[in-house]
mmCIF file with all atom_site columns, C-alpha atoms in Angstrom:
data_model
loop_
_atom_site.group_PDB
_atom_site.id
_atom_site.type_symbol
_atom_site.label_atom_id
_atom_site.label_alt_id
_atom_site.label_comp_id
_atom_site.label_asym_id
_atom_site.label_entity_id
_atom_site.label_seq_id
_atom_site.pdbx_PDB_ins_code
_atom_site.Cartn_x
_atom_site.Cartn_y
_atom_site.Cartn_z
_atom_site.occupancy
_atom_site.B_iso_or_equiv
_atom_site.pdbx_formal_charge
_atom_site.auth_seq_id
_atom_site.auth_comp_id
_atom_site.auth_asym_id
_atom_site.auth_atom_id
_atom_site.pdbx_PDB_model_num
ATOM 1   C CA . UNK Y 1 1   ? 126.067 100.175 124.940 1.00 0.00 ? 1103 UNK Y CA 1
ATOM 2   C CA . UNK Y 1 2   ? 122.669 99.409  127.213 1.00 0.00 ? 1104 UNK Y CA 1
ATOM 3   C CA . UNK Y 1 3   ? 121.324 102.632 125.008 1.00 0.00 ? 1105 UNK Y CA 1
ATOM 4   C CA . UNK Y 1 4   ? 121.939 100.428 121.842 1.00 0.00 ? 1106 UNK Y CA 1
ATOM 5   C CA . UNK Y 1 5   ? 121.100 97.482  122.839 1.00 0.00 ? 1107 UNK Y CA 1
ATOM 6   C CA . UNK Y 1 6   ? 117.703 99.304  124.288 1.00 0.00 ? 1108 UNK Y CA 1
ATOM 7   C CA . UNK Y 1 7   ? 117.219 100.831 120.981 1.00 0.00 ? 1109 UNK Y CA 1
ATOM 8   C CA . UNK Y 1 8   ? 117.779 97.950  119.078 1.00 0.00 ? 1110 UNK Y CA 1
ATOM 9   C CA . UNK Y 1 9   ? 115.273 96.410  120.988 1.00 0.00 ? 1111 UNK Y CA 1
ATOM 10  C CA . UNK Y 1 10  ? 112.683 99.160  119.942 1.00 0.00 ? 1112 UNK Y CA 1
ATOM 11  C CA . UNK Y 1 11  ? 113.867 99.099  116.502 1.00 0.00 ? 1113 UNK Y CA 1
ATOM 12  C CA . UNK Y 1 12  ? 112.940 95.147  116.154 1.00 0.00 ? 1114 UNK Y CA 1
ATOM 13  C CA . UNK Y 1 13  ? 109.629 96.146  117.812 1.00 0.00 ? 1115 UNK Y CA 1
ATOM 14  C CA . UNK Y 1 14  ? 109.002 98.650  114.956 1.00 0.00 ? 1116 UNK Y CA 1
ATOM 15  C CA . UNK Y 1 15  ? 109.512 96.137  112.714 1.00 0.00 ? 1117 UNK Y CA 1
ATOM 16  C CA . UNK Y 1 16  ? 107.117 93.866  114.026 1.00 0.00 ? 1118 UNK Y CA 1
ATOM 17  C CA . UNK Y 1 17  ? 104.471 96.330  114.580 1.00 0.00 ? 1119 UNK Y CA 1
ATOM 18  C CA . UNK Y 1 18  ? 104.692 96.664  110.725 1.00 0.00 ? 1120 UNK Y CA 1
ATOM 19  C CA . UNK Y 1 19  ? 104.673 92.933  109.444 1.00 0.00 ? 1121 UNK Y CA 1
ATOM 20  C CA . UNK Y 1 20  ? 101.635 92.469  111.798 1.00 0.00 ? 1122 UNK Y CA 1
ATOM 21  C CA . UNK Y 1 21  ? 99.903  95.393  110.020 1.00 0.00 ? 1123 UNK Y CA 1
ATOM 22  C CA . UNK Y 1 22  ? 101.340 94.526  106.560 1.00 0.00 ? 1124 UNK Y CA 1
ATOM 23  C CA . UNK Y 1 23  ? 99.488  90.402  107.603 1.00 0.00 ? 1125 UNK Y CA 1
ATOM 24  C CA . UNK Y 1 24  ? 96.185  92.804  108.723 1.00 0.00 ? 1126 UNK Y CA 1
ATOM 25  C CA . UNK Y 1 25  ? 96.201  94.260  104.860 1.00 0.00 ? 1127 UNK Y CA 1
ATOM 26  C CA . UNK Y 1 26  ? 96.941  90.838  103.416 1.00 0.00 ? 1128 UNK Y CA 1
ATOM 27  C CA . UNK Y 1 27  ? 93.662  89.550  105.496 1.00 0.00 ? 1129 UNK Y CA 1
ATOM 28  C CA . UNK Y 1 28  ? 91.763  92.263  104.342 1.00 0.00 ? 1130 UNK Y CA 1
ATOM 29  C CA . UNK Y 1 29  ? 92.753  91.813  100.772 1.00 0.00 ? 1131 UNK Y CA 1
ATOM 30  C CA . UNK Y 1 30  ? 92.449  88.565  100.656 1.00 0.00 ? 1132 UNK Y CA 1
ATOM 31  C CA . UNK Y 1 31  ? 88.042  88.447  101.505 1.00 0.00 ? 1133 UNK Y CA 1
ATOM 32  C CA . UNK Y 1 32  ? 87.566  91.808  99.376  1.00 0.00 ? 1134 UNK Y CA 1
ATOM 33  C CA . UNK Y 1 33  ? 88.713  89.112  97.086  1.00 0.00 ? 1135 UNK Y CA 1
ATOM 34  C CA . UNK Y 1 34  ? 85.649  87.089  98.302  1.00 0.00 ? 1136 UNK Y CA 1
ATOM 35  C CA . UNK Y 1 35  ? 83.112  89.644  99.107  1.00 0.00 ? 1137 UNK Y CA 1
ATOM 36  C CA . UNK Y 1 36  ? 83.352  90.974  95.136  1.00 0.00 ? 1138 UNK Y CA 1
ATOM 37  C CA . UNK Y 1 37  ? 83.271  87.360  93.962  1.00 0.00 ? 1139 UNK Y CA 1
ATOM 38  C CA . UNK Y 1 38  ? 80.535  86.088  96.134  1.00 0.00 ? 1140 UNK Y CA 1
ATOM 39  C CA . UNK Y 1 39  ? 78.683  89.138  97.295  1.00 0.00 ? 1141 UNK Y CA 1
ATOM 40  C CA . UNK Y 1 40  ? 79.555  88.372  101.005 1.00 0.00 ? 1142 UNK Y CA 1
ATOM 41  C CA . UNK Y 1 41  ? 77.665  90.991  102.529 1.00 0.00 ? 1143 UNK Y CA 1
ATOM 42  C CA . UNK Y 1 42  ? 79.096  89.931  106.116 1.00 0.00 ? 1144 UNK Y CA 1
ATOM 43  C CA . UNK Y 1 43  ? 82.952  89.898  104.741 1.00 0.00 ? 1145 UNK Y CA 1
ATOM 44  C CA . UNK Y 1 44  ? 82.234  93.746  103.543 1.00 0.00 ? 1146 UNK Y CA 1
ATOM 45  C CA . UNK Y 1 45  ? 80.714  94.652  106.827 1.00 0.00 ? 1147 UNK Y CA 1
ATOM 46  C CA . UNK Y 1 46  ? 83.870  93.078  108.364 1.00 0.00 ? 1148 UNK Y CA 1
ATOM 47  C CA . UNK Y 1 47  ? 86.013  95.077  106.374 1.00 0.00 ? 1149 UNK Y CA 1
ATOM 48  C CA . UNK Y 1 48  ? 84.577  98.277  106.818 1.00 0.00 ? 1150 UNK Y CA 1
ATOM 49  C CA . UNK Y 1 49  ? 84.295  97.730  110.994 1.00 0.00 ? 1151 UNK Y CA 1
ATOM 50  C CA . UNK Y 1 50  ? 87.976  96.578  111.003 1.00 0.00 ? 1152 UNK Y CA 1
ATOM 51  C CA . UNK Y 1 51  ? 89.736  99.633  108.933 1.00 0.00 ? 1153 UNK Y CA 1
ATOM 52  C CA . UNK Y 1 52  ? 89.534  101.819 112.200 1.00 0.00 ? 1154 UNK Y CA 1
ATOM 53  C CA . UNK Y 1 53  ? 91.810  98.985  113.547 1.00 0.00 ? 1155 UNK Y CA 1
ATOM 54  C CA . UNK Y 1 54  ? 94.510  99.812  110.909 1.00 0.00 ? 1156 UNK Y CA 1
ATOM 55  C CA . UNK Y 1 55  ? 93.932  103.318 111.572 1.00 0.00 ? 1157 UNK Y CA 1
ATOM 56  C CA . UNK Y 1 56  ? 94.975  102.630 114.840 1.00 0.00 ? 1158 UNK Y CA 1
ATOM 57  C CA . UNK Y 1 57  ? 98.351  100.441 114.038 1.00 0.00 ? 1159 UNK Y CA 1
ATOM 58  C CA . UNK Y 1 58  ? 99.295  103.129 111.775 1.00 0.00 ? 1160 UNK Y CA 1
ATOM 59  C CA . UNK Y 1 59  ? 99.225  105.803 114.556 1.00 0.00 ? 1161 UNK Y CA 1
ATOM 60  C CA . UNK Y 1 60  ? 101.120 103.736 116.476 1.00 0.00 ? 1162 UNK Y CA 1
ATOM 61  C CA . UNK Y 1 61  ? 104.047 102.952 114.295 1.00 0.00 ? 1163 UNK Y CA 1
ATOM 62  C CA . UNK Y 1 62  ? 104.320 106.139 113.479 1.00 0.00 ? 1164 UNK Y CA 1
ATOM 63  C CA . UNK Y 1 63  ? 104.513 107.893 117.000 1.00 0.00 ? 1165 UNK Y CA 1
ATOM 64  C CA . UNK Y 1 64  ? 106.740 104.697 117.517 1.00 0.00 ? 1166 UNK Y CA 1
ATOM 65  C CA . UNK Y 1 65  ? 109.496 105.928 114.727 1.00 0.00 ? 1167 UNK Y CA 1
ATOM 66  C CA . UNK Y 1 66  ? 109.037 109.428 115.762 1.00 0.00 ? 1168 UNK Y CA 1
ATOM 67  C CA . UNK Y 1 67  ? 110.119 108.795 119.280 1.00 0.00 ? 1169 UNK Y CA 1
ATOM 68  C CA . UNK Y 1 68  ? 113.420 106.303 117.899 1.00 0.00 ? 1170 UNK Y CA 1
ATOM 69  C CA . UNK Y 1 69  ? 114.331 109.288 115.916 1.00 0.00 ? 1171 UNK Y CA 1
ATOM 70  C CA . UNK Y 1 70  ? 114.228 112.181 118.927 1.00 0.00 ? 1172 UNK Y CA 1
ATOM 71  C CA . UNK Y 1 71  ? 115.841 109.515 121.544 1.00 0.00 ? 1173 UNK Y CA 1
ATOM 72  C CA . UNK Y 1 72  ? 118.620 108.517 119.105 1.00 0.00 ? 1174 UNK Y CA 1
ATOM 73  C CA . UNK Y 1 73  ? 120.258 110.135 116.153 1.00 0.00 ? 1175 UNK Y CA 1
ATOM 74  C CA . UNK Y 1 74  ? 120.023 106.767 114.281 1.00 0.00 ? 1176 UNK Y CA 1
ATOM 75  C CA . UNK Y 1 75  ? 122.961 105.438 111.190 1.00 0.00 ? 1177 UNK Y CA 1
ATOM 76  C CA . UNK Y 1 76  ? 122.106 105.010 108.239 1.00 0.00 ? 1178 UNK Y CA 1
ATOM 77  C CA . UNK Y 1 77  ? 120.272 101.905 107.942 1.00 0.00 ? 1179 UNK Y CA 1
ATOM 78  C CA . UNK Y 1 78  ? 118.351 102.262 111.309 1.00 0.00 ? 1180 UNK Y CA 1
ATOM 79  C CA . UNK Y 1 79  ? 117.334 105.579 109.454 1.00 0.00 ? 1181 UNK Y CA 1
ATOM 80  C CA . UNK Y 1 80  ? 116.465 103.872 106.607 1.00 0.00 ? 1182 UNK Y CA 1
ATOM 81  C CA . UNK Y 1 81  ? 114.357 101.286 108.170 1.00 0.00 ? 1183 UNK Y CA 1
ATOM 82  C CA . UNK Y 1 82  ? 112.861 103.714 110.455 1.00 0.00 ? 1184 UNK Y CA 1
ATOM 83  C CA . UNK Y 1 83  ? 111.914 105.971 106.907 1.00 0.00 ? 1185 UNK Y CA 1
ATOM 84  C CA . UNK Y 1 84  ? 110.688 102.567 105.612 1.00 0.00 ? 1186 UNK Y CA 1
ATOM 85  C CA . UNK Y 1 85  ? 107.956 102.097 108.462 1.00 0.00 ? 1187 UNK Y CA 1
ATOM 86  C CA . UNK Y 1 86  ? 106.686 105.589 107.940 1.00 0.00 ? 1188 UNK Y CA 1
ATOM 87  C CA . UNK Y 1 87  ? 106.813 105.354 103.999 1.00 0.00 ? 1189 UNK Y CA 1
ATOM 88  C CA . UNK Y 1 88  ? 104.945 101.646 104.237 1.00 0.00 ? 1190 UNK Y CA 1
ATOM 89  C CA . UNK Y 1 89  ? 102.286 102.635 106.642 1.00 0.00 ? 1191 UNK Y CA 1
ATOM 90  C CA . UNK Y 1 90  ? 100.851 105.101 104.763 1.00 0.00 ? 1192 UNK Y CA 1
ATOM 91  C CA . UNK Y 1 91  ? 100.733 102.534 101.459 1.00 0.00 ? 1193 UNK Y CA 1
ATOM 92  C CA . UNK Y 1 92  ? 99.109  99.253  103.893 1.00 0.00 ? 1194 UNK Y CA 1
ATOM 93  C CA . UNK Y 1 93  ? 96.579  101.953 105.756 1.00 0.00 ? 1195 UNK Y CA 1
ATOM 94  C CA . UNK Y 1 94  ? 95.240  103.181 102.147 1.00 0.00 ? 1196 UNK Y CA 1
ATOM 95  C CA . UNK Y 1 95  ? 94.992  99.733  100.971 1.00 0.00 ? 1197 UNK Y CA 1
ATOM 96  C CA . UNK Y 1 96  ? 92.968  99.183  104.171 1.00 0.00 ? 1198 UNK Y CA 1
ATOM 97  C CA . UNK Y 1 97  ? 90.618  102.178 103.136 1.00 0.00 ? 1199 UNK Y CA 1
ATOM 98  C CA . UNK Y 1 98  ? 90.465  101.112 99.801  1.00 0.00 ? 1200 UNK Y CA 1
ATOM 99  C CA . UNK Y 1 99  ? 89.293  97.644  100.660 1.00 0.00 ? 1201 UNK Y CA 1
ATOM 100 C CA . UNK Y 1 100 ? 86.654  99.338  103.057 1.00 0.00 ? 1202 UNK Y CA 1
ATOM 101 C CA . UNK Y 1 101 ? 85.383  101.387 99.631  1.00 0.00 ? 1203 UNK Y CA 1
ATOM 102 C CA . UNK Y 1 102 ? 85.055  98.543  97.629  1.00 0.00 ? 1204 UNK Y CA 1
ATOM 103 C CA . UNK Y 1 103 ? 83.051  96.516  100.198 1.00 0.00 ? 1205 UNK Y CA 1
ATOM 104 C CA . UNK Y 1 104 ? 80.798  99.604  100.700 1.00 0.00 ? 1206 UNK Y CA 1
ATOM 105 C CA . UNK Y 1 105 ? 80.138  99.513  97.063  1.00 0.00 ? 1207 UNK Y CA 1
ATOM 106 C CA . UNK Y 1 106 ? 79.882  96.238  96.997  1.00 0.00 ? 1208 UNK Y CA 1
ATOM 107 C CA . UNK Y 1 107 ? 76.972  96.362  99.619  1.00 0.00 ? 1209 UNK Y CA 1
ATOM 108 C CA . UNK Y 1 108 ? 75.020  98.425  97.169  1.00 0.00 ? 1210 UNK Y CA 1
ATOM 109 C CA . UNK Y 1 109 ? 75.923  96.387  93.950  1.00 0.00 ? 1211 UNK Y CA 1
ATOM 110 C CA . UNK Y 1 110 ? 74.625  92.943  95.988  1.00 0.00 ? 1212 UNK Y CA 1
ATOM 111 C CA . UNK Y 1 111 ? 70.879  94.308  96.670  1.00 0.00 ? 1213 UNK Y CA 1
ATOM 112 C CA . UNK Y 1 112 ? 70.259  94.710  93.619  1.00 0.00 ? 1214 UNK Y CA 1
ATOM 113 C CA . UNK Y 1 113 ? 72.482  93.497  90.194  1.00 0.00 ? 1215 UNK Y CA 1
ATOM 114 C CA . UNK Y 1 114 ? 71.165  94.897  86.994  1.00 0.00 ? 1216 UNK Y CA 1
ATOM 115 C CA . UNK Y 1 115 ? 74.634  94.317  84.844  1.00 0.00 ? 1217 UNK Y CA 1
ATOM 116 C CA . UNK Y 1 116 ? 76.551  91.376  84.273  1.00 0.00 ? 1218 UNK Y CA 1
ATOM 117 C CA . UNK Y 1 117 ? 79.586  91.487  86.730  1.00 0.00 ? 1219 UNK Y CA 1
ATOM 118 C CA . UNK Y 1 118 ? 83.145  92.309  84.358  1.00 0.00 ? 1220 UNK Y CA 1
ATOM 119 C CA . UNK Y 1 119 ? 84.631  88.723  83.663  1.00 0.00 ? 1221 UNK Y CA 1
ATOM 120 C CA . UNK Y 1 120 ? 87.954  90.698  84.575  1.00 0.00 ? 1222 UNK Y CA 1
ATOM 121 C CA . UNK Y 1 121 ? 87.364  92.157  87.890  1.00 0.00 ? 1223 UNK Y CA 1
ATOM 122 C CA . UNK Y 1 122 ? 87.775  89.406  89.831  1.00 0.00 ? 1224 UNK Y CA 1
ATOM 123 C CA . UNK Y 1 123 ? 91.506  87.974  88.433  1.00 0.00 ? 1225 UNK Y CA 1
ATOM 124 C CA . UNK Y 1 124 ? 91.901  91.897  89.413  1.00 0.00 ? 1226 UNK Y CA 1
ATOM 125 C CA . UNK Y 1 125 ? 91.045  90.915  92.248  1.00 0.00 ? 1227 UNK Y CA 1
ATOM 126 C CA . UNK Y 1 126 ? 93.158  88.400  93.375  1.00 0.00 ? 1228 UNK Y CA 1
ATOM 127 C CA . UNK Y 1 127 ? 96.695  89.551  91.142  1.00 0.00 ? 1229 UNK Y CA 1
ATOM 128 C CA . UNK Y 1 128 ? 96.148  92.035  93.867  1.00 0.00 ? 1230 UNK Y CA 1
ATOM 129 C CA . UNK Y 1 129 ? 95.801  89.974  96.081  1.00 0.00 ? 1231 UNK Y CA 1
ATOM 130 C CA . UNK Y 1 130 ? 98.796  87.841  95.346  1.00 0.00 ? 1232 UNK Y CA 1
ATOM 131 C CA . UNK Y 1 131 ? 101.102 91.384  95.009  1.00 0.00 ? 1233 UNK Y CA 1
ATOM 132 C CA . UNK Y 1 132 ? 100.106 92.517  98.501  1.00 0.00 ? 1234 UNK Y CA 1
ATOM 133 C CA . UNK Y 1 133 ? 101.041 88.952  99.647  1.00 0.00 ? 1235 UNK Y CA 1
ATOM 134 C CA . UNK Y 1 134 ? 104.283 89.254  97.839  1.00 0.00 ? 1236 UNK Y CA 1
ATOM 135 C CA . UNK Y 1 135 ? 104.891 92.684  98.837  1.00 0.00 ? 1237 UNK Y CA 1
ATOM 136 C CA . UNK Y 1 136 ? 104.959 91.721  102.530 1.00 0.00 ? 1238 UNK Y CA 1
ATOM 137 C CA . UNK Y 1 137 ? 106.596 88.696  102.162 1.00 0.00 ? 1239 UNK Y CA 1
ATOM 138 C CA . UNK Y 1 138 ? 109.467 90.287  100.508 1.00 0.00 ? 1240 UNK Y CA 1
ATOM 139 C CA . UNK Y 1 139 ? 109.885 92.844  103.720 1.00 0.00 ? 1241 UNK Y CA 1
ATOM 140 C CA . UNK Y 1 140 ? 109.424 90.165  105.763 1.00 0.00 ? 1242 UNK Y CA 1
ATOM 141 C CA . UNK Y 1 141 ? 112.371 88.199  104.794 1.00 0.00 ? 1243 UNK Y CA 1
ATOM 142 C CA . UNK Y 1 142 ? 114.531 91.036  102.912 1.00 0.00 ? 1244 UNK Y CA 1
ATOM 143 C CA . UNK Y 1 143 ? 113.924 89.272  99.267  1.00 0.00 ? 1245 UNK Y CA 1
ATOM 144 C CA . UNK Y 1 144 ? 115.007 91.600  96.745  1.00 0.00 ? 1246 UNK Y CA 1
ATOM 145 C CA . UNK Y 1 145 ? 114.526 89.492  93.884  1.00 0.00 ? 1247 UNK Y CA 1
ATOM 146 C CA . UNK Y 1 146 ? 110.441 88.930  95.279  1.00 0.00 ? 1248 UNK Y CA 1
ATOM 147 C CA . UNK Y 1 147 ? 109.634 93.043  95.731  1.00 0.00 ? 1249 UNK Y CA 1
ATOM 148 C CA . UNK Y 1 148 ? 110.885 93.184  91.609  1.00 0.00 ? 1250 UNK Y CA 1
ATOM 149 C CA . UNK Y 1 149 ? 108.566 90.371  90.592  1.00 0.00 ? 1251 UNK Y CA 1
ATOM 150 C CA . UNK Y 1 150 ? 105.856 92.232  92.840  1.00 0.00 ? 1252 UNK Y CA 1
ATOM 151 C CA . UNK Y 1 151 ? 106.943 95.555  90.516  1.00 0.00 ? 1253 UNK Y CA 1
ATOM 152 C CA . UNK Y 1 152 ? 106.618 94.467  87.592  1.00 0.00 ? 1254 UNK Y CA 1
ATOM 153 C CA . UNK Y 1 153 ? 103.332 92.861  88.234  1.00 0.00 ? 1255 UNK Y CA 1
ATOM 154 C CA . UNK Y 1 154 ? 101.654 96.124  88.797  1.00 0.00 ? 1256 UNK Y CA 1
ATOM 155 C CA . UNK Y 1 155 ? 101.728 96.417  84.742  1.00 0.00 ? 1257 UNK Y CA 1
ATOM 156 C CA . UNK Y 1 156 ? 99.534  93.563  84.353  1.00 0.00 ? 1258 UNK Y CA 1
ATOM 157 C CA . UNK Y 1 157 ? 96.942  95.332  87.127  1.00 0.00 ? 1259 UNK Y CA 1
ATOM 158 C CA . UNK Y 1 158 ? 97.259  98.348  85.005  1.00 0.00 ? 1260 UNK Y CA 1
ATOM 159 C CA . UNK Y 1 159 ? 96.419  96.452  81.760  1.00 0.00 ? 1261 UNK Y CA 1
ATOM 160 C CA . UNK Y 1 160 ? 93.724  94.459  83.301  1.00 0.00 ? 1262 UNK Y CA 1
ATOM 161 C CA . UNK Y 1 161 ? 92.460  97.777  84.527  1.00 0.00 ? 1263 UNK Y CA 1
ATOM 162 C CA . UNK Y 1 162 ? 92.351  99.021  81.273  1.00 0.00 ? 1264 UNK Y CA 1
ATOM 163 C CA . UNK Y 1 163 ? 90.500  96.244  79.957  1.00 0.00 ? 1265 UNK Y CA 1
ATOM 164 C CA . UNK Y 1 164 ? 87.331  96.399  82.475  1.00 0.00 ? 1266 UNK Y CA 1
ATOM 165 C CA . UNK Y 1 165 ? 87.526  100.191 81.692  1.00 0.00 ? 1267 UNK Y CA 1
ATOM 166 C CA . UNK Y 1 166 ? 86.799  99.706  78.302  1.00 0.00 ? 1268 UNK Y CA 1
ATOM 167 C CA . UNK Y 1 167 ? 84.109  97.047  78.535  1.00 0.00 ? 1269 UNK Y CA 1
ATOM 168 C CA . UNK Y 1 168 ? 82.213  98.740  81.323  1.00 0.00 ? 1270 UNK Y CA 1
ATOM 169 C CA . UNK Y 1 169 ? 82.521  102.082 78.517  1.00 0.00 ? 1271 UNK Y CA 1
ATOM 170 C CA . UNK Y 1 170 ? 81.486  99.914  76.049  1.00 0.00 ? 1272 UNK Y CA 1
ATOM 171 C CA . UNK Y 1 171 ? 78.458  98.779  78.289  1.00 0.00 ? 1273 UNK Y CA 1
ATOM 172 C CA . UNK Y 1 172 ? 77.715  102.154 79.325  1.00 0.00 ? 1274 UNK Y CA 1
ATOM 173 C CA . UNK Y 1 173 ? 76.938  103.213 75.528  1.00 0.00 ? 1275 UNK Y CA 1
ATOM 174 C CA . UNK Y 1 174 ? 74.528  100.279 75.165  1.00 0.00 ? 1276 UNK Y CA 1
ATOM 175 C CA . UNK Y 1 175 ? 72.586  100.820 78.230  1.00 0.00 ? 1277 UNK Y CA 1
ATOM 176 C CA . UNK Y 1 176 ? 72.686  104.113 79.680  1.00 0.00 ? 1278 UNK Y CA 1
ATOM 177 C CA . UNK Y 1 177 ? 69.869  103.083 82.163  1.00 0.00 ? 1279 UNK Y CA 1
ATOM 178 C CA . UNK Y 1 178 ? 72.338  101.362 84.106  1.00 0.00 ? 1280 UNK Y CA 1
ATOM 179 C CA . UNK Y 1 179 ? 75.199  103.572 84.425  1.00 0.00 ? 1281 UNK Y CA 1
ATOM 180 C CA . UNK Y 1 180 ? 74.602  103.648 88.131  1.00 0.00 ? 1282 UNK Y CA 1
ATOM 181 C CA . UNK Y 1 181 ? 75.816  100.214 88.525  1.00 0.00 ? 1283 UNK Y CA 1
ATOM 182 C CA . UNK Y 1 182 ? 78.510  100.907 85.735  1.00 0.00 ? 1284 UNK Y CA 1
ATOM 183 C CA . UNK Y 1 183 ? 80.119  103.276 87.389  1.00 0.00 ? 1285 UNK Y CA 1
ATOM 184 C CA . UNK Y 1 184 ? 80.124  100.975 90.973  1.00 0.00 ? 1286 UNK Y CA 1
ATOM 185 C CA . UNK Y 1 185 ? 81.795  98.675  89.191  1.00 0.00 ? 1287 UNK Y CA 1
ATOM 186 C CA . UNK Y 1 186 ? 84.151  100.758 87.332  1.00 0.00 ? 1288 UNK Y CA 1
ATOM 187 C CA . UNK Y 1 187 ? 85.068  102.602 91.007  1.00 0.00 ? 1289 UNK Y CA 1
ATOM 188 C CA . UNK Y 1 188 ? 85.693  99.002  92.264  1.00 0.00 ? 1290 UNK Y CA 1
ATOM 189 C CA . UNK Y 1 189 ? 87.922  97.976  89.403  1.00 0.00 ? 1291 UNK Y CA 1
ATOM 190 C CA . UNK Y 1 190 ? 89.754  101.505 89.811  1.00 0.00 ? 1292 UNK Y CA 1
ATOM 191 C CA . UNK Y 1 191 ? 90.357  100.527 93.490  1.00 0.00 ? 1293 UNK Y CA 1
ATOM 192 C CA . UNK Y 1 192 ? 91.849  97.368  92.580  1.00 0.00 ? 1294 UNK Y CA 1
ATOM 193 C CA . UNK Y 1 193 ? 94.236  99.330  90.431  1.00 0.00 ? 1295 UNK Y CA 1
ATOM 194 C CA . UNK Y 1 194 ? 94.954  101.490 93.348  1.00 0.00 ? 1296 UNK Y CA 1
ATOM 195 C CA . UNK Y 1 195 ? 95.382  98.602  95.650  1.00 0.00 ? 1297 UNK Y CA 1
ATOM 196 C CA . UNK Y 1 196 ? 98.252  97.295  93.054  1.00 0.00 ? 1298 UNK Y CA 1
ATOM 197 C CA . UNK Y 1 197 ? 100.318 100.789 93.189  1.00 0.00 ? 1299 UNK Y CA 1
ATOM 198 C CA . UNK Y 1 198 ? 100.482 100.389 97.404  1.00 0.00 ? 1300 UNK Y CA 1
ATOM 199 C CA . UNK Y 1 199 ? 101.606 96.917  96.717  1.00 0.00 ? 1301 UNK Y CA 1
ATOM 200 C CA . UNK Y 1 200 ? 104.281 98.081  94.186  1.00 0.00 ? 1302 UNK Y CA 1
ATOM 201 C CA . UNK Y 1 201 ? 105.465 101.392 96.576  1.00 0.00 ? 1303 UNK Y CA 1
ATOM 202 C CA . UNK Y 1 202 ? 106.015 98.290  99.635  1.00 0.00 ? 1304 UNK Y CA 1
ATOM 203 C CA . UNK Y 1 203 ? 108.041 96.318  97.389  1.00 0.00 ? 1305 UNK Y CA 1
ATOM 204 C CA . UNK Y 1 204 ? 109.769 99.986  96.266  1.00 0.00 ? 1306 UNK Y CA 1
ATOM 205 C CA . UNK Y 1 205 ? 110.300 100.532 100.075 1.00 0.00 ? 1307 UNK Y CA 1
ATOM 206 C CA . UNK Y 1 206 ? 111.354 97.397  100.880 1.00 0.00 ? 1308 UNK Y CA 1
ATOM 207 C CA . UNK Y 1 207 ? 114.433 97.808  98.261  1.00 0.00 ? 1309 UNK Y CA 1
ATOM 208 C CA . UNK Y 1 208 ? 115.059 101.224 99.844  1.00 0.00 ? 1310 UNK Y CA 1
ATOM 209 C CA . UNK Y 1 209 ? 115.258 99.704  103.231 1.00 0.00 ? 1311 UNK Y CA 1
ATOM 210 C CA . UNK Y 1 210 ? 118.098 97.137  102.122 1.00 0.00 ? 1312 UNK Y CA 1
ATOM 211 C CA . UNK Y 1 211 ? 120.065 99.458  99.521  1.00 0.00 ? 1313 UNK Y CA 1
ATOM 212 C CA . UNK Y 1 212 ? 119.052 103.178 100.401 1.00 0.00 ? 1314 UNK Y CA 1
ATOM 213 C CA . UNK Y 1 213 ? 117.711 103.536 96.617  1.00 0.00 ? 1315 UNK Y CA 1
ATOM 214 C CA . UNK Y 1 214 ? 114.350 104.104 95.371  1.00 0.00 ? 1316 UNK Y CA 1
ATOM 215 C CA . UNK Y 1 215 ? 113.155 104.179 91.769  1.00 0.00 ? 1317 UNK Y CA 1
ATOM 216 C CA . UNK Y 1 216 ? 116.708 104.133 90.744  1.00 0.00 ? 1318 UNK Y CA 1
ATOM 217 C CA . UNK Y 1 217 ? 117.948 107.035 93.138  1.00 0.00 ? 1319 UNK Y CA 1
ATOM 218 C CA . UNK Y 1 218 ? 120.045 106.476 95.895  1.00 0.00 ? 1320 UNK Y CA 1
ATOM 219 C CA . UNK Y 1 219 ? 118.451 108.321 99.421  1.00 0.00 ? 1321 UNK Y CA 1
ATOM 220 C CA . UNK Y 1 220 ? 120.177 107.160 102.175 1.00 0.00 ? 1322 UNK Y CA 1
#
């Protein structure tokens, strides 16, 4: 019984370790959203310093879950939240890097803007935003009902996606002098779409960790 109650102990820790890196991601999400509206140079620089920091969480969890599994042989949903923290880490730490690319681009789009910025990118910008949010909040407090909304949002990302794609192609026809900068933004828009699939896998995850299915197949 003092092994449970030990290892239930660890297994809340685990937990917590990953809401506080899931509120890191939302942070970082949340001024890419302001460093590609406003060119905030500093905000970019931020971003890129801090993603060694979720680097560092994510090593943590993970030798965290590792150990749970070798000290205990864990039921079912211990298992599954345990699978959870090692499926979700990987999705917040490559938001995290993909925040990091889109401020780096961002630095070199700001010296110097020779194109007029995609009307699109930034409502990208912050449906992402608000799907990240979602995505954690719905682990947070187990909402199943939230982690679908967050789901089906990623088609919207995908079509807004589509949309800058096309004008920046469209652009890139006109003026092929400034493909340079086309490209930037088109890498930055592709992020963004990126950015929306992590969101969508949490909220997949987070229905796994409550019902043992994912994408419609049961696991554990």
């Amino acid at each position: 019984m003092i092994m449970r109650n030990k290892f239930d102990v660890e297994l809340e820790d685990l937990n917590l370790d990953l809401i506080r890196m899931g509120a890191r991601a939302e942070e970082t999400i949340t001024k890419v959203v302001s460093v590609i509206e406003n060119c905030d140079m500093e905000g970019a620089k931020e971003i890129i310093e801090d993603d060694d920091l979720v680097d560092a969480m994510a090593r943590q969890i993970e030798s965290r879950s590792m150990k749970l599994i070798m000290k205990q042989q864990p039921v079912a949903k211990d298992l599954r939240m345990i699978s959870t923290a090692l499926k979700m880490i990987t999705d917040i730490e490559r938001i995290c890097d993909q925040a990091a690319d889109i401020s780096e681009i961002t630095l070199c789009v700001c010296k110097e803007i020779v194109i007029e910025k995609p009307k699109h990118i930034p409502k990208m910008g912050k449906t992402t935003a608000q799907m990240v949010h979602m995505a954690v909040e719905s682990y947070v407090h187990r909402d199943m009902e939230l982690a679908e909304k967050v789901i089906e949002m990623d088609n919207e990302v995908d079509r807004l996606y589509d949309v800058v794609k096309n004008e920046l192609l469209e652009m890139a026809i006109r003026d092929k002098d400034k493909i340079d900068q086309i490209v930037d933004f088109l890498m930055i828009a592709k992020y963004l779409e990126r950015i929306g699939d992590h969101a969508e896998n949490i909220a997949e995850w987070t229905v796994f960790s409550e019902t043992g299915v994912h994408k419609d197949k049961r696991i554990l």
